[in-house]
PDB file of C-alpha atoms in Angstrom:
ATOM      1  CA  MET A  76      70.398 -61.370  40.370  1.00 57.00           C
ATOM      2  CA  TYR A  77      71.165 -59.460  43.432  1.00 58.00           C
ATOM      3  CA  ILE A  78      71.496 -55.657  43.392  1.00 61.00           C
ATOM      4  CA  ASP A  79      73.849 -54.024  45.780  1.00 59.00           C
ATOM      5  CA  ASN A  80      72.279 -50.916  47.281  1.00 57.00           C
ATOM      6  CA  THR A  81      75.099 -50.046  49.547  1.00 59.00           C
ATOM      7  CA  ASN A  82      76.678 -47.654  47.163  1.00 58.00           C
ATOM      8  CA  LEU A  83      77.169 -44.087  48.368  1.00 54.00           C
ATOM      9  CA  ALA A  84      75.822 -42.570  45.112  1.00 55.00           C
ATOM     10  CA  TYR A  85      72.700 -44.579  45.526  1.00 52.00           C
ATOM     11  CA  ASP A  86      72.317 -43.382  49.047  1.00 51.00           C
ATOM     12  CA  LEU A  87      72.613 -39.703  48.031  1.00 53.00           C
ATOM     13  CA  SER A  88      70.180 -40.016  45.183  1.00 52.00           C
ATOM     14  CA  ARG A  89      67.852 -41.803  47.450  1.00 54.00           C
ATOM     15  CA  PHE A  90      67.708 -38.947  49.898  1.00 56.00           C
ATOM     16  CA  ASP A  91      68.233 -36.077  47.463  1.00 60.00           C
ATOM     17  CA  ASN A  92      64.744 -35.557  45.981  1.00 69.00           C
ATOM     18  CA  SER A  93      65.256 -32.005  44.710  1.00 74.00           C
ATOM     19  CA  ASP A  94      65.847 -33.049  41.114  1.00 74.00           C
ATOM     20  CA  ARG A  95      62.871 -35.308  41.165  1.00 76.00           C
ATOM     21  CA  GLU A  96      60.664 -32.616  42.785  1.00 83.00           C
ATOM     22  CA  ARG A  97      61.809 -30.113  40.193  1.00 84.00           C
ATOM     23  CA  ARG A  98      60.788 -32.465  37.368  1.00 85.00           C
ATOM     24  CA  GLU A  99      57.381 -33.115  38.993  1.00 88.00           C
ATOM     25  CA  LYS A 100      56.742 -29.384  39.343  1.00 89.00           C
ATOM     26  CA  GLN A 101      57.646 -28.917  35.682  1.00 90.00           C
ATOM     27  CA  ARG A 102      55.210 -31.650  34.680  1.00 88.00           C
ATOM     28  CA  GLU A 103      52.461 -30.093  36.834  1.00 88.00           C
ATOM     29  CA  LYS A 104      53.007 -26.678  35.197  1.00 85.00           C
ATOM     30  CA  GLU A 105      52.782 -28.222  31.727  1.00 86.00           C
ATOM     31  CA  ALA A 106      49.629 -30.110  32.720  1.00 82.00           C
ATOM     32  CA  GLN A 107      48.058 -26.938  34.068  1.00 80.00           C
ATOM     33  CA  ALA A 108      48.985 -25.048  30.892  1.00 76.00           C
ATOM     34  CA  ARG A 109      47.248 -27.740  28.847  1.00 78.00           C
ATOM     35  CA  LYS A 110      44.074 -27.566  30.936  1.00 77.00           C
ATOM     36  CA  ILE A 111      41.242 -25.293  29.801  1.00 66.00           C
ATOM     37  CA  ARG A 112      40.796 -22.766  32.461  1.00 63.00           C
ATOM     38  CA  MET A 113      37.377 -21.503  33.447  1.00 60.00           C
ATOM     39  CA  ALA A 114      37.125 -17.801  34.019  1.00 58.00           C
ATOM     40  CA  PRO A 115      36.564 -16.940  37.594  1.00 59.00           C
ATOM     41  CA  ALA A 116      32.952 -16.103  38.399  1.00 59.00           C
ATOM     42  CA  ALA A 117      32.526 -12.354  38.115  1.00 56.00           C
ATOM     43  CA  SER A 118      30.049 -10.207  39.938  1.00 55.00           C
ATOM     44  CA  LEU A 119      26.876  -9.023  38.192  1.00 50.00           C
ATOM     45  CA  SER A 120      28.051  -5.454  37.950  1.00 55.00           C
ATOM     46  CA  LYS A 121      31.357  -6.426  36.315  1.00 57.00           C
ATOM     47  CA  SER A 122      29.930  -8.796  33.685  1.00 62.00           C
ATOM     48  CA  GLY A 123      27.582  -6.297  32.022  1.00 77.00           C
ATOM     49  CA  VAL A 124      24.353  -8.095  32.884  1.00 82.00           C
ATOM     50  CA  LYS A 125      22.687  -4.792  33.666  1.00 84.00           C
ATOM     51  CA  MET A 126      23.548  -3.462  30.223  1.00 86.00           C
ATOM     52  CA  LYS A 127      22.349  -6.656  28.557  1.00 88.00           C
ATOM     53  CA  ALA A 128      19.103  -6.507  30.500  1.00 89.00           C
ATOM     54  CA  PHE A 129      18.604  -2.882  29.460  1.00 91.00           C
ATOM     55  CA  VAL A 130      19.208  -3.755  25.799  1.00 92.00           C
ATOM     56  CA  VAL A 131      16.742  -6.659  25.966  1.00 93.00           C
ATOM     57  CA  ILE A 132      14.095  -4.510  27.649  1.00 94.00           C
ATOM     58  CA  ALA A 133      14.615  -1.726  25.097  1.00 95.00           C
ATOM     59  CA  ALA A 134      14.306  -4.243  22.238  1.00 95.00           C
ATOM     60  CA  LEU A 135      11.069  -5.627  23.711  1.00 96.00           C
ATOM     61  CA  PHE A 136       9.684  -2.105  24.163  1.00 95.00           C
ATOM     62  CA  ALA A 137      10.573  -1.278  20.548  1.00 95.00           C
ATOM     63  CA  ALA A 138       8.906  -4.481  19.330  1.00 95.00           C
ATOM     64  CA  PHE A 139       5.714  -3.741  21.291  1.00 96.00           C
ATOM     65  CA  PHE A 140       5.737  -0.162  20.021  1.00 95.00           C
ATOM     66  CA  ALA A 141       6.137  -1.351  16.408  1.00 95.00           C
ATOM     67  CA  VAL A 142       3.276  -3.842  16.752  1.00 95.00           C
ATOM     68  CA  ASN A 143       1.054  -1.198  18.335  1.00 96.00           C
ATOM     69  CA  TYR A 144       1.915   1.302  15.585  1.00 95.00           C
ATOM     70  CA  TYR A 145       1.192  -1.279  12.874  1.00 95.00           C
ATOM     71  CA  ASN A 146      -2.172  -2.206  14.429  1.00 95.00           C
ATOM     72  CA  THR A 147      -3.131   1.461  14.781  1.00 95.00           C
ATOM     73  CA  LYS A 148      -2.302   2.153  11.129  1.00 95.00           C
ATOM     74  CA  LYS A 149      -4.230  -0.953  10.062  1.00 95.00           C
ATOM     75  CA  ASP A 150      -7.296   0.124  12.063  1.00 95.00           C
ATOM     76  CA  ASP A 151      -7.119   3.658  10.632  1.00 94.00           C
ATOM     77  CA  THR A 152      -6.896   2.280   7.097  1.00 95.00           C
ATOM     78  CA  GLN A 153      -9.825  -0.070   7.676  1.00 95.00           C
ATOM     79  CA  ARG A 154     -11.896   2.820   9.052  1.00 95.00           C
ATOM     80  CA  LEU A 155     -11.081   4.951   6.001  1.00 95.00           C
ATOM     81  CA  VAL A 156     -12.006   2.093   3.679  1.00 95.00           C
ATOM     82  CA  ALA A 157     -15.334   1.644   5.499  1.00 95.00           C
ATOM     83  CA  GLU A 158     -16.080   5.380   5.207  1.00 96.00           C
ATOM     84  CA  GLN A 159     -15.246   5.383   1.505  1.00 96.00           C
ATOM     85  CA  GLN A 160     -17.409   2.278   1.028  1.00 95.00           C
ATOM     86  CA  GLU A 161     -20.330   4.103   2.649  1.00 95.00           C
ATOM     87  CA  LEU A 162     -19.765   7.097   0.345  1.00 95.00           C
ATOM     88  CA  LEU A 163     -19.654   4.773  -2.650  1.00 96.00           C
ATOM     89  CA  ASN A 164     -22.911   3.106  -1.640  1.00 95.00           C
ATOM     90  CA  ALA A 165     -24.575   6.520  -1.231  1.00 95.00           C
ATOM     91  CA  ALA A 166     -23.265   7.618  -4.647  1.00 95.00           C
ATOM     92  CA  LEU A 167     -24.545   4.397  -6.236  1.00 95.00           C
ATOM     93  CA  ASP A 168     -27.991   5.005  -4.719  1.00 94.00           C
ATOM     94  CA  ASP A 169     -27.970   8.573  -6.077  1.00 94.00           C
ATOM     95  CA  ASN A 170     -26.909   7.232  -9.473  1.00 94.00           C
ATOM     96  CA  VAL A 171     -29.848   4.818  -9.545  1.00 93.00           C
ATOM     97  CA  LEU A 172     -32.228   7.658  -8.654  1.00 92.00           C
ATOM     98  CA  LEU A 173     -30.794   9.990 -11.290  1.00 92.00           C
ATOM     99  CA  GLN A 174     -30.798   7.219 -13.907  1.00 90.00           C
ATOM    100  CA  SER A 175     -34.484   6.588 -13.291  1.00 87.00           C
ATOM    101  CA  LYS A 176     -35.184  10.324 -13.627  1.00 85.00           C
ATOM    102  CA  LEU A 177     -33.203  10.374 -16.874  1.00 84.00           C
ATOM    103  CA  ASP A 178     -35.112   7.388 -18.199  1.00 82.00           C
ATOM    104  CA  ALA A 179     -38.373   9.157 -17.391  1.00 78.00           C
ATOM    105  CA  LYS A 180     -37.238  12.295 -19.220  1.00 76.00           C
ATOM    106  CA  ALA A 181     -35.874  10.428 -22.221  1.00 77.00           C
ATOM    107  CA  ASN A 182     -39.238   9.157 -23.462  1.00 80.00           C
ATOM    108  CA  ILE A 183     -40.605  10.684 -26.668  1.00 81.00           C
ATOM    109  CA  ALA A 184     -43.720  12.246 -25.123  1.00 81.00           C
ATOM    110  CA  TYR A 185     -41.615  14.279 -22.662  1.00 81.00           C
ATOM    111  CA  ILE A 186     -39.293  15.443 -25.454  1.00 82.00           C
ATOM    112  CA  GLU A 187     -42.223  16.534 -27.642  1.00 85.00           C
ATOM    113  CA  GLN A 188     -43.848  18.386 -24.736  1.00 85.00           C
ATOM    114  CA  TYR A 189     -40.554  20.133 -23.877  1.00 86.00           C
ATOM    115  CA  ALA A 190     -40.010  21.153 -27.517  1.00 86.00           C
ATOM    116  CA  LYS A 191     -43.533  22.523 -27.812  1.00 88.00           C
ATOM    117  CA  ASP A 192     -43.678  24.397 -24.465  1.00 91.00           C
ATOM    118  CA  LYS A 193     -40.135  25.553 -23.792  1.00 90.00           C
ATOM    119  CA  LEU A 194     -38.644  25.840 -27.263  1.00 89.00           C
ATOM    120  CA  LYS A 195     -41.864  26.900 -29.046  1.00 87.00           C
ATOM    121  CA  MET A 196     -41.387  24.280 -31.749  1.00 86.00           C
ATOM    122  CA  ASN A 197     -44.154  22.726 -33.798  1.00 83.00           C
ATOM    123  CA  LYS A 198     -44.370  19.255 -35.191  1.00 81.00           C
ATOM    124  CA  VAL A 199     -43.995  18.921 -38.965  1.00 79.00           C
ATOM    125  CA  GLY A 200     -47.397  18.492 -40.531  1.00 77.00           C
ATOM    126  CA  SER A 201     -48.260  16.079 -43.303  1.00 76.00           C
ATOM    127  CA  THR A 202     -48.735  18.971 -45.748  1.00 76.00           C
ATOM    128  CA  GLN A 203     -45.169  20.085 -45.165  1.00 76.00           C
ATOM    129  CA  LYS A 204     -43.656  16.710 -46.070  1.00 77.00           C
ATOM    130  CA  LYS A 205     -42.621  16.086 -49.606  1.00 77.00           C
ATOM    131  CA  TYR A 206     -41.229  12.777 -50.758  1.00 74.00           C
ATOM    132  CA  ILE A 207     -38.666  12.813 -53.513  1.00 69.00           C
ATOM    133  CA  SER A 208     -36.653  10.074 -55.052  1.00 63.00           C
ATOM    134  CA  VAL A 209     -32.903  10.562 -55.546  1.00 63.00           C
ATOM    135  CA  ASN A 210     -30.705   7.684 -56.609  1.00 65.00           C
ATOM    136  CA  THR A 211     -33.391   5.266 -55.462  1.00 57.00           C
ATOM    137  CA  GLU A 212     -33.211   6.504 -51.860  1.00 57.00           C
ATOM    138  CA  SER A 213     -36.244   7.898 -50.117  1.00 59.00           C
ATOM    139  CA  LEU A 214     -35.753  11.278 -48.519  1.00 58.00           C
ATOM    140  CA  ILE A 215     -38.070  13.554 -46.613  1.00 63.00           C
ATOM    141  CA  GLU A 216     -37.919  17.255 -47.247  1.00 62.00           C
ATOM    142  CA  ALA A 217     -39.859  19.807 -45.232  1.00 62.00           C
ATOM    143  CA  GLU A 218     -41.583  22.299 -47.480  1.00 61.00           C
ATOM    144  CA  LYS A 219     -41.286  25.951 -46.563  1.00 63.00           C
ATOM    145  CA  ASP A 220     -44.405  27.840 -45.701  1.00 61.00           C
ATOM    146  CA  ASP A 221     -44.732  30.749 -48.170  1.00 58.00           C
ATOM    147  CA  THR A 222     -47.526  32.479 -46.253  1.00 57.00           C
ATOM    148  CA  GLU A 223     -45.183  35.068 -44.796  1.00 66.00           C
ATOM    149  CA  GLY A 224     -44.587  36.834 -48.100  1.00 72.00           C
ATOM    150  CA  PHE A 225     -41.889  39.316 -48.962  1.00 76.00           C
ATOM    151  CA  LEU A 226     -41.514  40.770 -45.440  1.00 78.00           C
ATOM    152  CA  GLY A 227     -41.236  37.295 -43.936  1.00 78.00           C
ATOM    153  CA  SER A 228     -38.414  36.345 -46.319  1.00 80.00           C
ATOM    154  CA  VAL A 229     -36.556  39.638 -45.536  1.00 82.00           C
ATOM    155  CA  LYS A 230     -37.020  38.986 -41.850  1.00 84.00           C
ATOM    156  CA  LYS A 231     -35.669  35.401 -42.186  1.00 83.00           C
ATOM    157  CA  GLY A 232     -32.726  36.618 -44.237  1.00 84.00           C
ATOM    158  CA  PHE A 233     -31.879  39.254 -41.632  1.00 85.00           C
ATOM    159  CA  ARG A 234     -32.084  36.646 -38.844  1.00 85.00           C
ATOM    160  CA  SER A 235     -29.830  34.246 -40.722  1.00 85.00           C
ATOM    161  CA  PHE A 236     -27.347  37.097 -41.329  1.00 86.00           C
ATOM    162  CA  LEU A 237     -27.311  37.963 -37.594  1.00 85.00           C
ATOM    163  CA  GLU A 238     -26.887  34.283 -36.764  1.00 83.00           C
ATOM    164  CA  TYR A 239     -24.012  34.041 -39.216  1.00 82.00           C
ATOM    165  CA  ILE A 240     -22.083  36.936 -37.686  1.00 85.00           C
ATOM    166  CA  GLY A 241     -22.715  35.621 -34.169  1.00 76.00           C
ATOM    167  CA  PHE A 242     -25.491  37.762 -32.675  1.00 68.00           C
TER     168      PHE A 242
END
């Protein structure tokens, strides 16, 4: 089939491209609106890089300061523990020494000597012991020495009275 292109309307539309150009521009605008636009590259001073760098440096400084503070506290605590351990060891050595002195003083011969010399006490003699039997139990009773007489008993009574009232 043959198409006749000699028509005047065809000729005008063929040379009049304004409508077609308008539609192409509209399509280009829509295509650009659909595109993801990249932000234009900004200068360093406008993008806040200096502020970000300052914040990062401050954070690093704070982290180093915190680690240094922690290590200092840990070292101080370890030093205090070592000093207290030395004091404990010295106290344990003193305890061993004092315990050995106590053991030496706790024997019966030392106690008897101390009672005789310092406290002026005498050991109970065999003549002063009297064995009695009460309810099938054996008891020892020290017998009083009656050699002091009447004045000795008055003197003992007076001493016991003074002891009773607290003198």
